[in-house]
Structures are given as structure tokens and as C-alpha cells.
Amino acid sequence: MKELSGIAEIVLRINGEERRAAVRPGDTLLRVLREKLGLTGAKCGCENGDCGACTVLLDGKPVKSCMILAVECEDAAVTTIEGLRNHPVQQAFAEENGFQCGFCTPGMILNAAALVEAHPEPDDATDREWMQSNLCRCTGYEGIRNALAAARRKASAP
Amino acid sequence: MIAADVVYLRPDTAEEAVDAWRRHAGARYLAGGTEIATAARRTAAFDLRACIDVKRIPEANVHEICGGCLRLGAALTLSDVAEGDSFPLLNAVLRGIADRTVRNRLTLGGNLAGLLPYREAALPLLLADATVLTVAPGADDRPPVRQERPLRAIFDKRLVLAPGELVLSFCVPLEAPEWPWSHYRRTRTGEVDYPLVTVAMVHDGAGIRFAVSGAHPYPFRSDAVDARLTEWFATRGSEEEIPPPSAAQSEPDSPTAQGRGGLKSNTEPQARGGLEPELEAIVAALGPLRADARASLEYRGALLKNMIRAGLEDLA
């Protein structure tokens, strides 16, 4: 049985690299990413699981990193926005102006990337249900929706 | 960040988990962690000294048909369960809870055992007469005790468990997912919100089973109301007595066939003739309704009556 207390070193697989961090068991993944590992792409919004600004991929599934303890993520593959390198969804968000201030954008892009991966074919009901996990407080959702459609076109282009 | 100094334990077996609970005073079992992480961060009043991560216990992750039942591990995430096709009513109910990225962490057992009062995942399991497999610390240093009991026997407003008792899985009789079902869910501000009222109903071949959450301070199923609805359903007479749901009630873009948002705009009681007194009587039999800043008692009552009528129409 694994047991951790005080300050312990854990190994996380983040964006394909092994990263070591000294953490307290009560540290959330979000805080460890931002404050211990310098990966500030995941944003600290509500820290209550509502806004989705802290979304990362855990073994390919979008999750809210403010609700997960870093120690739970040993052996899992964590992908942050820094791990997406010119992904079609990133290109589409830039081309379709799927953002305004950009605070929610990393979470939006990671969730959208997982959505496009899981559902390559467009489906309004699924898209709506999936993207409801992320809130944007300054632009409308039309640009985001357009970016999603454009990302699918890019992903399916020969 | 959680301010308290926490001990983190990750057992490999159920027995190790209850043993860890016995050794660490004030320990809590951690599965999805969506409630524990937020509550512990928000207030020091949420006592968290040790958390026992039960996600990797194999028995809590089963999703299989075995021995004449569908067994669902308590550590399965709501997304894992909802994406299967083994229990359509359960899938429909789970898809209404929280949002997608939360459902990717929130577990079946966590939804039932959590502090939030809605516990909507309990509704299909109560209707199906599911059983629950648990493991609890043995008395006086004896070995841990496993028990499989009817969910209804240990669900009184919430799961009633012994200190240190851990839920491992739920077992659903195989016929239950085949029953005709109906599910309605109504929220105040949007689809991602706590329910004002959630109603789930099935027809088990002999009668109606009915369970509700949100309308009252806790979810429940009542034999008396089941009997009353069954009698009413059997003797309802001409089809005109249960008016079909309006277009607003069965809008096509609802996430499920009879799913949440199904009662979008028409919230006024529609019952006619002899229906209204009977609906009033059934709602009264369900007990005092909840009233809060999100919805008045009258509004929840109107929703409940509409949902019962629409559900019976679905099952008819």
C-alpha cells in the first residue's frame, strides 16, 4: 500500500516527460502544475469545478485539475496546454477567433481536442454537452463553436 | 490547495482499505475526489486528516454481467457507466449529473455516498432493487466483513453505512435494464445545474416504480406511492384522462428520449377533470416539498405533477 505524508517526492508523466515534484498530499494537480512545475497554462479560475479553466487531459480524458490531488496522478499521463504543439484545435481557435481575453482558452482547447479525438464526426448534441464543462465570460460561444467545426475539418483533411 | 496536512493512502485491496481506515482516525475514502477536494479546500471545518484512495481496488472497478446480474463497481466514473449500453435509464440519469469533465472523475459510489443531497444515481438503482456489496472493519480486530444487501435496506435519505464501511459495487438484476422507463429532470439555470426535480419511473411488468430527487431534501422511493401509481395506472380508464405531454414537454433536442429539460417551458399544472386531485394526493403522499431560493414549493409541486403525468404517459 502506498502511503505519503508531509512533503513527498512524486513522479508525474506530463506532456510525455517524467517530472519530479515535492508535494504535500493535499496539493491539487492544478497547484503543482502551476507552482511546482512552472506549467501555468492551466488557469486557476473558480477552484470549485465549475469554470473549466484548469482543464487538463488525464490519460486522454479531460478533467478539472483543481479537483484532483497531484498524488492521485502518479502513473497517469497528464497533458497540459503546453503539451499541444500547434494542434489543429489550437490553429482553429486562432483562425476563428475562438477567444477574447484568453483565460478560459487553454481549458477550452484541451476539452475540444479530446472531443474531436473521441468524436471525429460533428454532432451538435454531443458537442454542446461536452463543451458545457467550460465557461467563457467575455466572448460569445459562436467563435468557439466555429473553431470546433474548423478543427474537425482540419483533422479530417487528407 | 488543501491547507490541512493530509496523509494519503493508496491500498491495493478492499481489506487493505478498511485496515487503513482503522489505523488512521478521521480518514475518508477518496474515489473521484470532486467533493472532498473542493470541500477541504474551501473550509477547515471539513475534517480531512487522511484520505484512502480506493480507485485502484479491482473489485470497485468491475463492469460486468455475472451471476444473473449487472455488477457495477463503485469506483467507476459516471462517464464510464454512462457510455455503456447496459442500463439505459441509469445512463440517462448519469448524463444529467454535473458536466462532462466532472463526470470523468465523479464515481458511482461517490455520487451515492456524497454530502450533496441529490444523489441522482440512486434513483435507477433504487428502482431496480439493486444490491450493494460493502466491506467493513471487523469488530475487535477481527477480519473485515463483506456484506451484500439490498440498496433499499441501507438507503434512508442517504447511504447508511457503519463506520469505516466501504461500498465496493452495485448489483442490478438483469431484467431491470429491460423495463420501460421514463426520466425527467428540470434545473433552474441551465443543463449543468443541480436539479429542481428529477423523476425516474419504470414499469416492471407488474406495476409502476417511482423515485424522485430534488423535490425533497433527499432522494427516495416509496412503496406506498408505487402502489398508488400502479393502481392509478391500471385503472386510468380512457386515454384522454392522461393528456399527452405538450410539445414543450417532449422537445426533440433533449439529451435523452425522455430526458432532462423535457419540461422546458410548460410548468403549469395541466391536469384536467379527475386527474388533478389524484396528482395532488400523490404529491402530498410524497411528503413536504423543498422550498429555497432556487424554486418555491409551489413551483416544485407543479413540476412534479407534470413529470408524473408525462412519465405515466411515456410508460403507457
Tab-separated table of C-alpha atoms in Angstrom:
chain	number	residue	atom	x	y	z
A	1	MET	CA	0.000	0.000	0.000
A	2	LYS	CA	1.323	3.398	-0.965
A	3	GLU	CA	1.464	5.919	1.870
A	4	LEU	CA	2.516	9.565	1.622
A	5	SER	CA	2.619	12.282	4.243
A	6	GLY	CA	4.419	15.515	4.943
A	7	ILE	CA	6.330	16.556	1.825
A	8	ALA	CA	6.990	13.716	-0.566
A	9	GLU	CA	8.556	13.444	-3.977
A	10	ILE	CA	6.303	12.099	-6.693
A	11	VAL	CA	6.907	11.413	-10.351
A	12	LEU	CA	4.376	12.648	-12.867
A	13	ARG	CA	4.292	11.943	-16.589
A	14	ILE	CA	3.470	15.315	-18.061
A	15	ASN	CA	3.393	16.009	-21.766
A	16	GLY	CA	5.422	12.893	-22.393
A	17	GLU	CA	8.156	13.762	-19.889
A	18	GLU	CA	8.818	12.473	-16.395
A	19	ARG	CA	8.691	15.343	-13.938
A	20	ARG	CA	9.565	15.118	-10.261
A	21	ALA	CA	7.934	17.341	-7.719
A	22	ALA	CA	7.993	17.675	-3.952
A	23	VAL	CA	4.375	17.920	-2.946
A	24	ARG	CA	2.081	17.725	0.036
A	25	PRO	CA	-0.638	15.098	-0.350
A	26	GLY	CA	-3.199	17.898	-0.110
A	27	ASP	CA	-1.800	19.755	-3.128
A	28	THR	CA	-4.091	19.736	-6.100
A	29	LEU	CA	-2.781	18.865	-9.535
A	30	LEU	CA	-3.538	22.421	-10.641
A	31	ARG	CA	-1.324	23.953	-7.938
A	32	VAL	CA	1.507	21.513	-8.582
A	33	LEU	CA	1.437	22.170	-12.312
A	34	ARG	CA	1.475	25.910	-11.847
A	35	GLU	CA	3.583	26.414	-8.737
A	36	LYS	CA	5.992	23.478	-8.700
A	37	LEU	CA	6.456	22.725	-12.366
A	38	GLY	CA	6.004	26.123	-13.976
A	39	LEU	CA	3.239	24.929	-16.282
A	40	THR	CA	0.954	27.918	-15.985
A	41	GLY	CA	-1.245	27.121	-18.964
A	42	ALA	CA	-3.892	25.553	-16.747
A	43	LYS	CA	-5.619	28.528	-15.147
A	44	CYS	CA	-6.865	28.902	-11.615
A	45	GLY	CA	-10.432	30.168	-12.035
A	46	CYS	CA	-13.065	29.111	-9.564
A	47	GLU	CA	-11.124	26.238	-7.960
A	48	ASN	CA	-14.519	24.724	-7.430
A	49	GLY	CA	-15.002	22.570	-10.502
A	50	ASP	CA	-17.347	24.988	-12.211
A	51	CYS	CA	-15.431	27.038	-14.782
A	52	GLY	CA	-13.177	24.526	-16.547
A	53	ALA	CA	-10.226	26.948	-16.865
A	54	CYS	CA	-7.972	24.371	-15.190
A	55	THR	CA	-8.874	21.525	-17.568
A	56	VAL	CA	-6.085	19.088	-18.420
A	57	LEU	CA	-6.126	15.653	-20.012
A	58	LEU	CA	-5.594	12.702	-17.710
A	59	ASP	CA	-4.943	9.574	-19.752
A	60	GLY	CA	-6.594	11.405	-22.624
A	61	LYS	CA	-9.754	12.366	-20.758
A	62	PRO	CA	-10.492	15.992	-19.934
A	63	VAL	CA	-10.690	16.609	-16.190
A	64	LYS	CA	-10.610	19.601	-13.885
A	65	SER	CA	-7.197	19.722	-12.258
A	66	CYS	CA	-8.462	21.811	-9.332
A	67	MET	CA	-10.448	18.820	-8.092
A	68	ILE	CA	-7.663	16.255	-8.265
A	69	LEU	CA	-4.814	15.686	-5.863
A	70	ALA	CA	-1.436	15.522	-7.596
A	71	VAL	CA	-0.609	12.328	-5.707
A	72	GLU	CA	-3.554	10.619	-7.411
A	73	CYS	CA	-1.929	11.166	-10.797
A	74	GLU	CA	1.183	9.051	-10.393
A	75	ASP	CA	1.243	6.502	-13.252
A	76	ALA	CA	-1.186	8.573	-15.314
A	77	ALA	CA	-0.361	10.568	-18.440
A	78	VAL	CA	-1.078	14.266	-17.908
A	79	THR	CA	-1.389	16.575	-20.899
A	80	THR	CA	-1.461	20.316	-20.372
A	81	ILE	CA	-1.886	23.020	-22.977
A	82	GLU	CA	1.924	23.234	-23.171
A	83	GLY	CA	1.862	19.670	-24.479
A	84	LEU	CA	-0.239	20.504	-27.517
A	85	ARG	CA	2.095	21.715	-30.215
A	86	ASN	CA	0.237	23.503	-32.971
A	87	HIS	CA	-2.648	21.083	-32.656
A	88	PRO	CA	-5.450	21.541	-35.234
A	89	VAL	CA	-7.739	22.757	-32.456
A	90	GLN	CA	-5.210	25.428	-31.461
A	91	GLN	CA	-4.900	26.570	-35.083
A	92	ALA	CA	-8.677	26.643	-35.425
A	93	PHE	CA	-9.164	28.724	-32.269
A	94	ALA	CA	-6.658	31.268	-33.560
A	95	GLU	CA	-8.143	31.401	-37.060
A	96	GLU	CA	-11.766	31.557	-35.936
A	97	ASN	CA	-11.175	33.976	-33.038
A	98	GLY	CA	-12.451	31.440	-30.564
A	99	PHE	CA	-11.295	33.559	-27.630
A	100	GLN	CA	-11.144	37.097	-26.327
A	101	CYS	CA	-9.123	37.558	-23.137
A	102	GLY	CA	-7.805	34.001	-23.407
A	103	PHE	CA	-8.136	32.997	-19.760
A	104	CYS	CA	-10.533	30.143	-20.479
A	105	THR	CA	-8.831	29.187	-23.745
A	106	PRO	CA	-6.346	26.519	-22.556
A	107	GLY	CA	-9.156	24.592	-20.880
A	108	MET	CA	-11.445	25.078	-23.843
A	109	ILE	CA	-8.789	23.849	-26.280
A	110	LEU	CA	-7.904	20.765	-24.254
A	111	ASN	CA	-11.545	19.823	-23.842
A	112	ALA	CA	-12.184	20.456	-27.536
A	113	ALA	CA	-9.119	18.432	-28.526
A	114	ALA	CA	-10.403	15.479	-26.516
A	115	LEU	CA	-13.837	15.919	-28.053
A	116	VAL	CA	-12.526	15.932	-31.625
A	117	GLU	CA	-10.420	12.888	-30.846
A	118	ALA	CA	-13.340	10.975	-29.345
A	119	HIS	CA	-15.967	12.178	-31.817
A	120	PRO	CA	-14.388	12.988	-35.175
A	121	GLU	CA	-17.802	13.409	-36.767
A	122	PRO	CA	-19.735	16.562	-35.849
A	123	ASP	CA	-22.728	16.045	-33.606
A	124	ASP	CA	-24.359	19.163	-32.162
A	125	ALA	CA	-25.837	17.441	-29.119
A	126	THR	CA	-22.528	15.815	-28.168
A	127	ASP	CA	-20.552	19.000	-28.829
A	128	ARG	CA	-22.924	21.031	-26.684
A	129	GLU	CA	-22.976	18.512	-23.876
A	130	TRP	CA	-19.185	18.153	-23.918
A	131	MET	CA	-18.306	21.854	-24.110
A	132	GLN	CA	-20.701	22.824	-21.314
A	133	SER	CA	-17.850	21.927	-18.982
A	134	ASN	CA	-16.087	25.189	-19.832
A	135	LEU	CA	-17.284	28.723	-19.220
A	136	CYS	CA	-16.204	31.808	-21.142
A	137	ARG	CA	-17.177	35.114	-19.544
A	138	CYS	CA	-16.079	37.608	-22.176
A	139	THR	CA	-16.817	36.409	-25.680
A	140	GLY	CA	-19.777	34.562	-27.074
A	141	TYR	CA	-19.604	30.873	-27.769
A	142	GLU	CA	-20.087	31.292	-31.521
A	143	GLY	CA	-16.379	31.656	-32.265
A	144	ILE	CA	-15.633	28.619	-30.128
A	145	ARG	CA	-18.258	26.640	-31.953
A	146	ASN	CA	-16.842	27.737	-35.308
A	147	ALA	CA	-13.354	26.782	-34.137
A	148	LEU	CA	-14.586	23.332	-33.217
A	149	ALA	CA	-16.058	22.836	-36.679
A	150	ALA	CA	-12.878	24.147	-38.322
A	151	ALA	CA	-10.740	21.847	-36.162
A	152	ARG	CA	-12.733	18.858	-37.337
A	153	ARG	CA	-12.248	19.894	-40.943
A	154	LYS	CA	-8.518	20.220	-40.377
A	155	ALA	CA	-8.327	16.900	-38.555
A	156	SER	CA	-10.150	15.072	-41.331
A	157	ALA	CA	-8.332	16.781	-44.214
A	158	PRO	CA	-6.170	14.369	-46.234
B	1	MET	CA	-4.800	23.840	-2.315
B	2	ILE	CA	-5.908	21.993	0.786
B	3	ALA	CA	-4.421	23.694	3.817
B	4	ALA	CA	-4.581	20.713	6.153
B	5	ASP	CA	-1.742	18.228	6.389
B	6	VAL	CA	-3.183	15.085	4.925
B	7	VAL	CA	-1.935	11.528	4.867
B	8	TYR	CA	-2.543	9.858	1.515
B	9	LEU	CA	-3.000	6.092	1.363
B	10	ARG	CA	-3.483	4.002	-1.740
B	11	PRO	CA	-4.477	0.424	-0.898
B	12	ASP	CA	-4.492	-2.367	-3.460
B	13	THR	CA	-7.337	-4.354	-1.919
B	14	ALA	CA	-10.596	-3.689	-0.114
B	15	GLU	CA	-9.259	-5.298	3.030
B	16	GLU	CA	-6.213	-3.021	2.998
B	17	ALA	CA	-8.545	-0.059	2.642
B	18	VAL	CA	-10.611	-0.825	5.735
B	19	ASP	CA	-7.445	-1.677	7.622
B	20	ALA	CA	-6.058	1.749	6.681
B	21	TRP	CA	-9.295	3.350	7.881
B	22	ARG	CA	-8.926	1.608	11.213
B	23	ARG	CA	-5.330	2.811	11.619
B	24	HIS	CA	-5.975	6.444	10.668
B	25	ALA	CA	-8.520	8.258	12.786
B	26	GLY	CA	-10.750	10.549	10.781
B	27	ALA	CA	-9.781	9.036	7.430
B	28	ARG	CA	-12.091	9.404	4.458
B	29	TYR	CA	-12.332	7.191	1.420
B	30	LEU	CA	-11.329	9.043	-1.740
B	31	ALA	CA	-12.628	7.990	-5.133
B	32	GLY	CA	-13.287	10.727	-7.713
B	33	GLY	CA	-12.487	13.329	-5.085
B	34	THR	CA	-14.685	16.003	-6.646
B	35	GLU	CA	-16.437	16.691	-3.371
B	36	ILE	CA	-13.553	16.050	-0.979
B	37	ALA	CA	-11.048	18.228	-2.849
B	38	THR	CA	-13.405	21.194	-3.102
B	39	ALA	CA	-14.851	20.919	0.410
B	40	ALA	CA	-11.446	20.501	2.058
B	41	ARG	CA	-10.028	23.447	0.132
B	42	ARG	CA	-12.947	25.697	0.982
B	43	THR	CA	-13.117	25.229	4.725
B	44	ALA	CA	-11.035	23.847	7.531
B	45	ALA	CA	-14.331	22.759	9.069
B	46	PHE	CA	-14.264	19.859	6.617
B	47	ASP	CA	-12.155	17.457	8.620
B	48	LEU	CA	-9.644	15.743	6.363
B	49	ARG	CA	-6.696	14.145	8.087
B	50	ALA	CA	-6.193	11.104	5.888
B	51	CYS	CA	-7.657	10.036	2.597
B	52	ILE	CA	-7.706	6.467	1.380
B	53	ASP	CA	-7.667	6.346	-2.404
B	54	VAL	CA	-9.896	3.410	-3.361
B	55	LYS	CA	-9.913	3.965	-7.123
B	56	ARG	CA	-7.452	1.186	-7.858
B	57	ILE	CA	-9.204	-1.569	-5.945
B	58	PRO	CA	-10.096	-4.059	-8.696
B	59	GLU	CA	-13.482	-5.020	-7.233
B	60	ALA	CA	-14.544	-1.378	-7.214
B	61	ASN	CA	-13.880	-1.153	-10.951
B	62	VAL	CA	-15.867	-4.099	-12.277
B	63	HIS	CA	-18.363	-3.532	-15.065
B	64	GLU	CA	-19.634	-6.964	-15.982
B	65	ILE	CA	-22.565	-9.307	-16.224
B	66	CYS	CA	-22.030	-12.081	-13.741
B	67	GLY	CA	-24.307	-14.467	-11.865
B	68	GLY	CA	-27.534	-13.127	-13.315
B	69	CYS	CA	-26.805	-9.502	-12.561
B	70	LEU	CA	-25.073	-6.478	-13.916
B	71	ARG	CA	-22.318	-5.584	-11.479
B	72	LEU	CA	-21.111	-2.001	-11.451
B	73	GLY	CA	-18.072	-1.044	-9.418
B	74	ALA	CA	-18.483	1.874	-7.067
B	75	ALA	CA	-15.264	3.461	-8.377
B	76	LEU	CA	-16.438	3.553	-11.987
B	77	THR	CA	-16.765	7.117	-13.146
B	78	LEU	CA	-20.166	8.359	-14.224
B	79	SER	CA	-18.759	8.762	-17.752
B	80	ASP	CA	-17.569	5.145	-17.789
B	81	VAL	CA	-21.022	3.913	-16.849
B	82	ALA	CA	-22.999	6.351	-18.989
B	83	GLU	CA	-21.063	5.470	-22.129
B	84	GLY	CA	-22.046	1.822	-21.874
B	85	ASP	CA	-25.351	0.449	-23.058
B	86	SER	CA	-26.038	-1.901	-20.194
B	87	PHE	CA	-28.617	0.142	-18.280
B	88	PRO	CA	-30.307	2.871	-20.373
B	89	LEU	CA	-32.185	4.549	-17.518
B	90	LEU	CA	-29.040	4.750	-15.407
B	91	ASN	CA	-27.152	6.167	-18.367
B	92	ALA	CA	-29.789	8.849	-18.899
B	93	VAL	CA	-29.759	9.849	-15.246
B	94	LEU	CA	-25.963	9.956	-15.036
B	95	ARG	CA	-25.680	12.157	-18.111
B	96	GLY	CA	-27.668	14.802	-16.230
B	97	ILE	CA	-25.279	14.978	-13.299
B	98	ALA	CA	-22.684	17.781	-13.268
B	99	ASP	CA	-20.766	18.299	-16.513
B	100	ARG	CA	-18.678	16.042	-18.715
B	101	THR	CA	-15.267	16.773	-17.193
B	102	VAL	CA	-16.625	16.327	-13.667
B	103	ARG	CA	-18.320	13.082	-14.705
B	104	ASN	CA	-14.919	11.915	-15.934
B	105	ARG	CA	-13.901	11.848	-12.239
B	106	LEU	CA	-17.081	11.592	-10.190
B	107	THR	CA	-17.806	7.981	-9.310
B	108	LEU	CA	-20.978	5.985	-8.929
B	109	GLY	CA	-20.273	5.245	-5.282
B	110	GLY	CA	-19.246	8.833	-4.646
B	111	ASN	CA	-22.497	10.167	-6.007
B	112	LEU	CA	-24.493	7.989	-3.635
B	113	ALA	CA	-22.258	8.463	-0.614
B	114	GLY	CA	-21.527	12.167	-1.082
B	115	LEU	CA	-22.687	15.093	1.008
B	116	LEU	CA	-24.773	16.781	-1.669
B	117	PRO	CA	-28.406	15.852	-1.145
B	118	TYR	CA	-29.373	14.962	-4.722
B	119	ARG	CA	-27.650	11.591	-5.196
B	120	GLU	CA	-29.447	11.127	-8.503
B	121	ALA	CA	-27.555	7.953	-9.378
B	122	ALA	CA	-29.514	6.294	-6.581
B	123	LEU	CA	-32.811	6.625	-8.451
B	124	PRO	CA	-32.330	3.905	-11.111
B	125	LEU	CA	-30.611	1.654	-8.584
B	126	LEU	CA	-33.492	2.005	-6.125
B	127	LEU	CA	-35.985	1.309	-8.904
B	128	ALA	CA	-34.054	-1.776	-9.983
B	129	ASP	CA	-33.932	-3.190	-6.441
B	130	ALA	CA	-30.153	-3.279	-6.759
B	131	THR	CA	-27.980	-4.767	-4.057
B	132	VAL	CA	-24.789	-3.271	-2.621
B	133	LEU	CA	-21.578	-5.104	-1.804
B	134	THR	CA	-19.668	-3.490	1.044
B	135	VAL	CA	-16.705	-4.290	3.219
B	136	ALA	CA	-16.462	-3.051	6.794
B	137	PRO	CA	-13.865	-3.314	9.545
B	138	GLY	CA	-14.493	-6.326	11.746
B	139	ALA	CA	-15.212	-5.819	15.401
B	140	ASP	CA	-12.387	-6.231	17.928
B	141	ASP	CA	-9.596	-6.747	15.400
B	142	ARG	CA	-11.499	-9.457	13.576
B	143	PRO	CA	-11.113	-9.666	9.790
B	144	PRO	CA	-13.118	-7.260	7.609
B	145	VAL	CA	-16.725	-8.235	6.959
B	146	ARG	CA	-18.235	-8.335	3.489
B	147	GLN	CA	-21.957	-7.983	3.027
B	148	GLU	CA	-24.282	-7.875	0.030
B	149	ARG	CA	-27.536	-6.171	0.986
B	150	PRO	CA	-30.482	-4.616	-0.836
B	151	LEU	CA	-29.759	-0.964	-1.513
B	152	ARG	CA	-33.200	-0.082	-0.211
B	153	ALA	CA	-32.316	-1.633	3.132
B	154	ILE	CA	-29.379	0.741	3.638
B	155	PHE	CA	-30.612	3.805	1.790
B	156	ASP	CA	-32.639	6.026	4.044
B	157	LYS	CA	-32.332	9.506	2.530
B	158	ARG	CA	-28.636	8.647	2.126
B	159	LEU	CA	-26.464	5.570	2.321
B	160	VAL	CA	-26.467	4.446	5.922
B	161	LEU	CA	-23.138	2.727	6.454
B	162	ALA	CA	-21.254	1.558	9.502
B	163	PRO	CA	-18.103	3.499	10.475
B	164	GLY	CA	-15.361	2.611	8.023
B	165	GLU	CA	-17.689	0.654	5.748
B	166	LEU	CA	-16.701	0.919	2.089
B	167	VAL	CA	-19.022	0.403	-0.877
B	168	LEU	CA	-17.423	-1.854	-3.487
B	169	SER	CA	-20.101	-2.428	-6.095
B	170	PHE	CA	-23.768	-2.462	-7.028
B	171	CYS	CA	-25.584	-5.431	-8.490
B	172	VAL	CA	-28.567	-4.847	-10.776
B	173	PRO	CA	-30.909	-7.740	-11.674
B	174	LEU	CA	-30.585	-8.336	-15.399
B	175	GLU	CA	-34.272	-7.831	-16.126
B	176	ALA	CA	-34.313	-4.287	-14.702
B	177	PRO	CA	-32.488	-2.550	-17.583
B	178	GLU	CA	-35.067	-4.053	-19.955
B	179	TRP	CA	-38.056	-2.401	-18.287
B	180	PRO	CA	-39.745	0.546	-19.998
B	181	TRP	CA	-38.539	3.714	-18.316
B	182	SER	CA	-39.034	7.424	-18.133
B	183	HIS	CA	-36.790	10.161	-16.806
B	184	TYR	CA	-37.383	13.886	-16.437
B	185	ARG	CA	-35.035	16.444	-14.982
B	186	ARG	CA	-35.548	20.171	-14.572
B	187	THR	CA	-32.959	22.711	-13.491
B	188	ARG	CA	-33.124	26.415	-12.815
B	189	THR	CA	-30.257	27.986	-14.733
B	190	GLY	CA	-29.214	25.571	-17.451
B	191	GLU	CA	-28.479	21.966	-18.089
B	192	VAL	CA	-25.388	21.934	-15.856
B	193	ASP	CA	-27.069	22.619	-12.551
B	194	TYR	CA	-28.483	20.833	-9.562
B	195	PRO	CA	-31.965	19.509	-10.195
B	196	LEU	CA	-35.079	21.267	-9.006
B	197	VAL	CA	-36.812	17.971	-9.570
B	198	THR	CA	-35.627	14.700	-11.096
B	199	VAL	CA	-38.102	11.887	-11.592
B	200	ALA	CA	-37.357	8.338	-12.743
B	201	MET	CA	-40.051	5.746	-13.344
B	202	VAL	CA	-40.167	2.203	-14.681
B	203	HIS	CA	-42.872	-0.351	-15.373
B	204	ASP	CA	-41.593	-3.686	-14.116
B	205	GLY	CA	-44.372	-5.695	-15.786
B	206	ALA	CA	-46.413	-5.802	-12.597
B	207	GLY	CA	-46.601	-2.142	-11.771
B	208	ILE	CA	-45.041	1.286	-11.627
B	209	ARG	CA	-41.937	2.086	-9.643
B	210	PHE	CA	-41.221	5.730	-8.958
B	211	ALA	CA	-38.233	7.562	-7.459
B	212	VAL	CA	-37.585	11.267	-7.079
B	213	SER	CA	-34.762	13.631	-6.150
B	214	GLY	CA	-34.535	17.394	-5.741
B	215	ALA	CA	-38.171	17.930	-4.854
B	216	HIS	CA	-37.490	16.919	-1.277
B	217	PRO	CA	-34.382	17.318	0.883
B	218	TYR	CA	-33.293	13.799	-0.101
B	219	PRO	CA	-33.955	11.224	-2.837
B	220	PHE	CA	-36.282	8.333	-2.167
B	221	ARG	CA	-38.609	5.654	-3.424
B	222	SER	CA	-41.827	4.861	-1.578
B	223	ASP	CA	-43.755	1.587	-1.744
B	224	ALA	CA	-46.977	3.425	-0.910
B	225	VAL	CA	-46.550	5.802	-3.835
B	226	ASP	CA	-45.549	2.926	-6.142
B	227	ALA	CA	-48.781	1.143	-5.197
B	228	ARG	CA	-50.865	4.254	-5.678
B	229	LEU	CA	-49.354	4.990	-9.093
B	230	THR	CA	-49.736	1.361	-10.123
B	231	GLU	CA	-53.404	1.369	-9.177
B	232	TRP	CA	-53.986	4.643	-10.929
B	233	PHE	CA	-52.104	3.448	-13.996
B	234	ALA	CA	-54.113	0.232	-14.159
B	235	THR	CA	-57.480	1.918	-13.733
B	236	ARG	CA	-56.797	5.125	-15.563
B	237	GLY	CA	-59.658	4.453	-17.998
B	238	SER	CA	-59.774	6.270	-21.272
B	239	GLU	CA	-56.603	7.614	-22.815
B	240	GLU	CA	-57.957	11.139	-22.554
B	241	GLU	CA	-57.527	11.063	-18.813
B	242	ILE	CA	-53.757	11.331	-19.137
B	243	PRO	CA	-53.203	14.135	-21.596
B	244	PRO	CA	-50.188	13.570	-23.819
B	245	PRO	CA	-47.187	15.743	-22.984
B	246	SER	CA	-47.215	19.032	-24.796
B	247	ALA	CA	-44.666	19.784	-27.476
B	248	ALA	CA	-42.640	21.656	-24.858
B	249	GLN	CA	-42.557	18.582	-22.686
B	250	SER	CA	-41.061	16.330	-25.318
B	251	GLU	CA	-38.809	18.649	-27.196
B	252	PRO	CA	-36.689	16.706	-29.627
B	253	ASP	CA	-33.334	18.177	-28.636
B	254	SER	CA	-33.480	16.750	-25.147
B	255	PRO	CA	-30.320	14.764	-24.448
B	256	THR	CA	-32.372	11.665	-23.782
B	257	ALA	CA	-35.611	10.487	-25.283
B	258	GLN	CA	-37.464	11.417	-22.155
B	259	GLY	CA	-34.598	13.297	-20.687
B	260	ARG	CA	-33.697	16.374	-18.794
B	261	GLY	CA	-35.006	19.671	-19.995
B	262	GLY	CA	-38.059	17.844	-21.211
B	263	LEU	CA	-40.292	20.225	-19.308
B	264	LYS	CA	-38.719	23.362	-20.650
B	265	SER	CA	-41.424	25.943	-20.511
B	266	ASN	CA	-44.752	24.462	-19.644
B	267	THR	CA	-44.662	24.246	-15.896
B	268	GLU	CA	-48.296	24.958	-15.092
B	269	PRO	CA	-50.424	22.075	-13.928
B	270	GLN	CA	-52.206	20.688	-16.941
B	271	ALA	CA	-54.289	18.011	-15.306
B	272	ARG	CA	-57.926	18.037	-16.163
B	273	GLY	CA	-61.011	16.519	-14.717
B	274	GLY	CA	-60.323	13.919	-12.056
B	275	LEU	CA	-56.571	13.927	-12.582
B	276	GLU	CA	-55.682	16.997	-10.601
B	277	PRO	CA	-56.958	15.729	-7.227
B	278	GLU	CA	-55.186	12.426	-7.743
B	279	LEU	CA	-51.922	14.143	-8.695
B	280	GLU	CA	-52.294	16.433	-5.690
B	281	ALA	CA	-52.813	13.399	-3.484
B	282	ILE	CA	-49.740	11.643	-4.868
B	283	VAL	CA	-47.560	14.720	-4.429
B	284	ALA	CA	-48.903	15.090	-0.875
B	285	ALA	CA	-48.151	11.429	-0.207
B	286	LEU	CA	-44.540	12.042	-1.227
B	287	GLY	CA	-44.116	14.338	1.778
B	288	PRO	CA	-43.253	18.012	2.314
B	289	LEU	CA	-41.635	19.574	-0.732
B	290	ARG	CA	-38.481	21.604	-0.592
B	291	ALA	CA	-38.618	25.381	-0.949
B	292	ASP	CA	-35.497	27.518	-1.307
B	293	ALA	CA	-34.043	30.421	-3.269
B	294	ARG	CA	-33.916	28.287	-6.412
B	295	ALA	CA	-37.571	27.289	-6.542
B	296	SER	CA	-40.679	27.678	-4.464
B	297	LEU	CA	-42.645	24.846	-3.031
B	298	GLU	CA	-45.453	25.574	-5.493
B	299	TYR	CA	-43.124	25.521	-8.478
B	300	ARG	CA	-41.554	22.227	-7.474
B	301	GLY	CA	-45.041	20.822	-6.876
B	302	ALA	CA	-46.167	21.875	-10.356
B	303	LEU	CA	-43.043	20.360	-11.917
B	304	LEU	CA	-43.529	17.156	-10.018
B	305	LYS	CA	-47.142	16.770	-11.128
B	306	ASN	CA	-46.241	17.420	-14.744
B	307	MET	CA	-43.381	14.946	-14.585
B	308	ILE	CA	-45.524	12.238	-13.035
B	309	ARG	CA	-48.176	12.694	-15.682
B	310	ALA	CA	-45.629	12.775	-18.508
B	311	GLY	CA	-43.847	9.736	-17.101
B	312	LEU	CA	-47.044	7.728	-16.921
B	313	GLU	CA	-47.811	8.727	-20.474
B	314	ASP	CA	-44.358	7.524	-21.569
B	315	LEU	CA	-44.914	4.198	-19.851
B	316	ALA	CA	-48.411	3.842	-21.284
